[in-house]
mmCIF file of C-alpha atoms and ligand atoms in Angstrom:
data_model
loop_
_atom_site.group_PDB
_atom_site.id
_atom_site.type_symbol
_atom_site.label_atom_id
_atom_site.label_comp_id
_atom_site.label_asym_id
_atom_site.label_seq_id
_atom_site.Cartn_x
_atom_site.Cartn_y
_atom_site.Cartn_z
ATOM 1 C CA UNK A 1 -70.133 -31.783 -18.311
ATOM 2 C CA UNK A 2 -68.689 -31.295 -14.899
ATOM 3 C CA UNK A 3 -70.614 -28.283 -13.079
ATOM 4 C CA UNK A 4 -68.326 -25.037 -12.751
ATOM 5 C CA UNK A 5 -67.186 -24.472 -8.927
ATOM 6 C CA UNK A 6 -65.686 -21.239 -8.424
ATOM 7 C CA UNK A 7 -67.457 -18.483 -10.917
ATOM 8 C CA UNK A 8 -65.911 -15.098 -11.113
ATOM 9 C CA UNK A 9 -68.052 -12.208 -12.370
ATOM 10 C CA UNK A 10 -65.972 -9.130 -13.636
ATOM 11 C CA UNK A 11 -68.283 -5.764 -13.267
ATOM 12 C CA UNK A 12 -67.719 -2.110 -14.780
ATOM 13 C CA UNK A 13 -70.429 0.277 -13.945
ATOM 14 C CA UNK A 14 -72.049 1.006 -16.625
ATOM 15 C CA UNK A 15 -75.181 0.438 -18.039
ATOM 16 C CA UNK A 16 -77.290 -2.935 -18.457
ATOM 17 C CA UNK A 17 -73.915 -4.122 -15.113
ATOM 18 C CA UNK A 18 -77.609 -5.965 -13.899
ATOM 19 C CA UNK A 19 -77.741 -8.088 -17.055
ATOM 20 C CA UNK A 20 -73.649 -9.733 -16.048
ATOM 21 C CA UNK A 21 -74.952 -9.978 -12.394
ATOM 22 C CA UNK A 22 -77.799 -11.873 -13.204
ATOM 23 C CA UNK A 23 -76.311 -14.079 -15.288
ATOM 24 C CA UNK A 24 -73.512 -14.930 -12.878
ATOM 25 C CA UNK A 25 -76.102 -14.965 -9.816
ATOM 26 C CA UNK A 26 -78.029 -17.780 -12.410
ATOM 27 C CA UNK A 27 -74.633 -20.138 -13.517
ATOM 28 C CA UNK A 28 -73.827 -19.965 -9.606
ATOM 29 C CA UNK A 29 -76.874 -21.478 -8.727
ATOM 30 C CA UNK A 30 -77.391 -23.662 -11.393
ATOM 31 C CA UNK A 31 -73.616 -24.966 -10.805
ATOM 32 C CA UNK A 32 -73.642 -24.949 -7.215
ATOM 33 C CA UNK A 33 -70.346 -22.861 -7.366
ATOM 34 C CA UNK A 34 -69.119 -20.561 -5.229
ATOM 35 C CA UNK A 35 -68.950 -16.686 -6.428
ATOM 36 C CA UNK A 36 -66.603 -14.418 -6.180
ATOM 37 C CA UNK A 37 -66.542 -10.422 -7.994
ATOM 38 C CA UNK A 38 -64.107 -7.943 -8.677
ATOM 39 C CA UNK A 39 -64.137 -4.215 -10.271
ATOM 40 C CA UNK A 40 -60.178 -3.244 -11.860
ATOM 41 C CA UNK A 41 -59.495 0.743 -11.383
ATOM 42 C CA UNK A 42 -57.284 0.960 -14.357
ATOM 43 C CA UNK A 43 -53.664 2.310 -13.209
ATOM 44 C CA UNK A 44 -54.201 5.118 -15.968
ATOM 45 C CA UNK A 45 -58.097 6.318 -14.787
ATOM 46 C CA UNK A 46 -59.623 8.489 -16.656
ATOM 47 C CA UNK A 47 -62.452 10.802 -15.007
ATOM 48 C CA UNK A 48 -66.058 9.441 -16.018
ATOM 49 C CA UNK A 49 -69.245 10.313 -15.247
ATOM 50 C CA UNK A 50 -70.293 7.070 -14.706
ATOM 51 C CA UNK A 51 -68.442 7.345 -11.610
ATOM 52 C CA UNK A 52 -70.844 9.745 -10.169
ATOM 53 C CA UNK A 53 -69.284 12.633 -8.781
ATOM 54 C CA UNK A 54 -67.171 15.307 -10.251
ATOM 55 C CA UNK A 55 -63.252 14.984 -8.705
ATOM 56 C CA UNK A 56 -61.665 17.996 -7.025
ATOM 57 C CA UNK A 57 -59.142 18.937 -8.785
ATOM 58 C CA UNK A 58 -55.919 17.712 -6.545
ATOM 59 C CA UNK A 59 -57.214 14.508 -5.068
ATOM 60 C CA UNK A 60 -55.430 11.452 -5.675
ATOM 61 C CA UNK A 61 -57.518 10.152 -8.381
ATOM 62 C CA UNK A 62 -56.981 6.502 -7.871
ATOM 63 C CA UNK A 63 -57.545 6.565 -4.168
ATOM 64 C CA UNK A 64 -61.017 8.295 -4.554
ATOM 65 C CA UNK A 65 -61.624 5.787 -7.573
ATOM 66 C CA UNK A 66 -60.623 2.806 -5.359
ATOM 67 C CA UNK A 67 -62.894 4.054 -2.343
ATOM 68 C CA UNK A 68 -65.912 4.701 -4.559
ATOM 69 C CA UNK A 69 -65.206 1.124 -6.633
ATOM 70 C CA UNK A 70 -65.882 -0.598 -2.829
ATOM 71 C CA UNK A 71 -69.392 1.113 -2.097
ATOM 72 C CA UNK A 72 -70.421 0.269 -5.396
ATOM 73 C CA UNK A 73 -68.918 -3.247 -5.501
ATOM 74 C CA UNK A 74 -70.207 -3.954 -1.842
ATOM 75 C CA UNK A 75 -73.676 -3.232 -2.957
ATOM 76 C CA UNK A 76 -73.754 -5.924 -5.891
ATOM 77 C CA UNK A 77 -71.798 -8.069 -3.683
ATOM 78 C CA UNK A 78 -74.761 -7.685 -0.724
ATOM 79 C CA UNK A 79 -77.441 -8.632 -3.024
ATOM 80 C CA UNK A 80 -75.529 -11.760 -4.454
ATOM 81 C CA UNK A 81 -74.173 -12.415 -0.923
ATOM 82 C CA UNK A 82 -70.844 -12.876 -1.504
ATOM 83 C CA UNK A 83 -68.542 -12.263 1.520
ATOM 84 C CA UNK A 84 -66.456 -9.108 1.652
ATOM 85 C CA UNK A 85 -62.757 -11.523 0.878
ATOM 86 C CA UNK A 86 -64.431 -12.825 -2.336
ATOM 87 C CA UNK A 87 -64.843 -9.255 -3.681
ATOM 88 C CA UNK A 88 -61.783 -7.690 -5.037
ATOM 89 C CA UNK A 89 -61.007 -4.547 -5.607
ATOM 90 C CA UNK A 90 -57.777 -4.198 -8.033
ATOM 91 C CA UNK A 91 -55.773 -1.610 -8.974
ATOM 92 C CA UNK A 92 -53.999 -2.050 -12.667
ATOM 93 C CA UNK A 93 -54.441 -3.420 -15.972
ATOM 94 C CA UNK A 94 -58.011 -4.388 -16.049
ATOM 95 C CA UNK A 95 -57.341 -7.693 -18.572
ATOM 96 C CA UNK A 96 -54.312 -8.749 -16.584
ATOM 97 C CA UNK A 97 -55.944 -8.140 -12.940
ATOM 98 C CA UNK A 98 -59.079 -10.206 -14.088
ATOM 99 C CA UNK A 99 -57.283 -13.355 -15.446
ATOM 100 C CA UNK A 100 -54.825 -12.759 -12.323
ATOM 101 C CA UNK A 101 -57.301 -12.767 -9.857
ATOM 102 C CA UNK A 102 -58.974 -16.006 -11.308
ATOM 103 C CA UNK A 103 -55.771 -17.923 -11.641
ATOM 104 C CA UNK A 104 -54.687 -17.492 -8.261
ATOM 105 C CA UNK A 105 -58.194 -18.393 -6.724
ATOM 106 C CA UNK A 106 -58.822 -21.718 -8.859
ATOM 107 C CA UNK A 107 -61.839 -19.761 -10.794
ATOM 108 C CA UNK A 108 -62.899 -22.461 -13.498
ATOM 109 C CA UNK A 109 -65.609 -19.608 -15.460
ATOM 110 C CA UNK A 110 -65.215 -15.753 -16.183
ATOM 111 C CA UNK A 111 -68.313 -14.164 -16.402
ATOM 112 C CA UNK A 112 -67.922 -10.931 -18.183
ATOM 113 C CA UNK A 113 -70.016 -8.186 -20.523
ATOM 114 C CA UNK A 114 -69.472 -8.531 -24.242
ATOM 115 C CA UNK A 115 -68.814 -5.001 -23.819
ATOM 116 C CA UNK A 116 -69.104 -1.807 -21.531
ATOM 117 C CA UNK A 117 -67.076 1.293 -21.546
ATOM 118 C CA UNK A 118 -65.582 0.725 -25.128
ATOM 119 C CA UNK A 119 -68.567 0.022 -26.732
ATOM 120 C CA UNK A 120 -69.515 -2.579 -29.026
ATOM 121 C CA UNK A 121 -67.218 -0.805 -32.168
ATOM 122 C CA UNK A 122 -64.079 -1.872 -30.156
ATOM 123 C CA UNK A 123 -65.576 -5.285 -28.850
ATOM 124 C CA UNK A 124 -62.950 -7.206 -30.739
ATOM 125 C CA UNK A 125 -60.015 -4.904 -28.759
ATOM 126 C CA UNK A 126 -62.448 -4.892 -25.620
ATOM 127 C CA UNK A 127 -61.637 -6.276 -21.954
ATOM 128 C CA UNK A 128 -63.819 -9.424 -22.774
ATOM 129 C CA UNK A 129 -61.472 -10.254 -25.774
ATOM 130 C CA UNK A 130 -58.286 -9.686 -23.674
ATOM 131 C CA UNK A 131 -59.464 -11.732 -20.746
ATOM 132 C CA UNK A 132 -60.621 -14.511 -23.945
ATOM 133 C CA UNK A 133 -57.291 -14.838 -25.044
ATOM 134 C CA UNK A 134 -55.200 -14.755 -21.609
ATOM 135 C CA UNK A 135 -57.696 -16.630 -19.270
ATOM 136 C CA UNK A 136 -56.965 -20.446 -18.786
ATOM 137 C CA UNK A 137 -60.371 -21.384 -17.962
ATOM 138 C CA UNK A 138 -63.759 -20.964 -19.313
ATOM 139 C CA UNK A 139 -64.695 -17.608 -19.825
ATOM 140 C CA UNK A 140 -68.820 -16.240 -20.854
ATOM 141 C CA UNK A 141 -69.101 -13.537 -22.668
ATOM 142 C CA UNK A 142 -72.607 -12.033 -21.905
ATOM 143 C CA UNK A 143 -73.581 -10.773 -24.957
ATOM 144 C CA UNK A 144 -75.254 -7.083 -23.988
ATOM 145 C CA UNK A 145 -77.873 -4.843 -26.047
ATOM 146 C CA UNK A 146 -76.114 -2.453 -28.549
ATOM 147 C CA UNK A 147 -76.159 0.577 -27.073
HETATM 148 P P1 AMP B 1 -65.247 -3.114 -22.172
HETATM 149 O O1 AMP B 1 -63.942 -3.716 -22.512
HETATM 150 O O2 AMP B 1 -65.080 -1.843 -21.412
HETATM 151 O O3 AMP B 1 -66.113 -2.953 -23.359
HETATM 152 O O4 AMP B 1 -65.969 -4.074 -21.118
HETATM 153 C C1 AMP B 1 -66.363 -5.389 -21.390
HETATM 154 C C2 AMP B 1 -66.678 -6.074 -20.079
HETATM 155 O O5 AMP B 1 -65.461 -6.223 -19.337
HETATM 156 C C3 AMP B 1 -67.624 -5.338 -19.126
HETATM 157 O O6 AMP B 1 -68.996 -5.591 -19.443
HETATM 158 C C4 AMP B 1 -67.223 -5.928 -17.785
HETATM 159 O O7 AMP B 1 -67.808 -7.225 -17.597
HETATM 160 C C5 AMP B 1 -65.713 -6.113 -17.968
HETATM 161 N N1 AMP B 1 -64.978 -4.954 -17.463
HETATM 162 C C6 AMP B 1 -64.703 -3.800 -18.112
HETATM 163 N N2 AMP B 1 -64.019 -2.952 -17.347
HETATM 164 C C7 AMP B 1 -63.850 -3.584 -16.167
HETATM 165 C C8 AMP B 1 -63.205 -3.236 -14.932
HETATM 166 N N3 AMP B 1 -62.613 -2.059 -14.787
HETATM 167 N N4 AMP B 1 -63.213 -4.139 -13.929
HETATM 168 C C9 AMP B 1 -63.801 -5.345 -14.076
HETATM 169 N N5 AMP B 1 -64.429 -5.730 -15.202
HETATM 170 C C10 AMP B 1 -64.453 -4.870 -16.237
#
């Protein structure tokens, strides 16, 4: 089997995000591939805790979403030292921007959570099954603890 070259690891923030990033940080070494990242703020956000701080009430949602999606991304992408142009930032439909992103950067493996903010109950209508069924290359499903 040929090793994988350009790995692309697709993070929420939510819980057990260090399993994924781990597990990408491992194939990338393993494969000698390059790695790139990259967080989607869904066109349609909804306000989430997991977001960290409450929004006042007439910011532009997305903007503030997009701004705290780079602090959070740059820190991951620091510790894996990936280079600021191999971390993306998307705004849009999270499946879509995903398979997207890989396509036009010659990404040959997904590396994604079995499931995050849906929840294993909708894992077979999750982002991981939607980036399955578009993608063109490999694509890992890392299977995470119920929660
Ligand atoms: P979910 O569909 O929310 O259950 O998420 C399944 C997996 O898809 C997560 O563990 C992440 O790897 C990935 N994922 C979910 N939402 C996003 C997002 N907004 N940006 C990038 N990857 C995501």
């Amino acid at each position: 089997m040929e090793n994988y070259k350009h790995i692309l690891l697709a993070v929420d923030f939510y819980e057990q995000v260090d399993v994924i990033v781990n597990k990408a940080q491992l194939l990338a070494t393993q494969n000698q591939a390059k790695l790139s990242i990259i967080h989607v703020v869904d066109s349609l956000p909804v306000v989430d805790s997991n977001y960290g701080t409450e929004m006042p009430f007439n910011m532009d949602l997305t903007t503030e979403l997009v701004a705290q999606s780079k602090e959070k991304i740059a820190k991951i992408a620091n510790k894996l030292k990936i280079p600021s142009e191999r971390a993306w930032i998307e705004i849009g439909s999270v499946s879509y921007e995903i398979v997207r992103i890989a396509e036009e950067n010659a990404v040959d493996l997904i590396v994604i959570g079995s499931h995050g903010r849906h929840g294993l109950a909708l894992l077979l209508g999750s982002t991981a099954n939607s980036v399955l069924h578009h993608a063109r290359c490999d694509v890992l499903a890392v299977r995470l603890q119920n929660q």
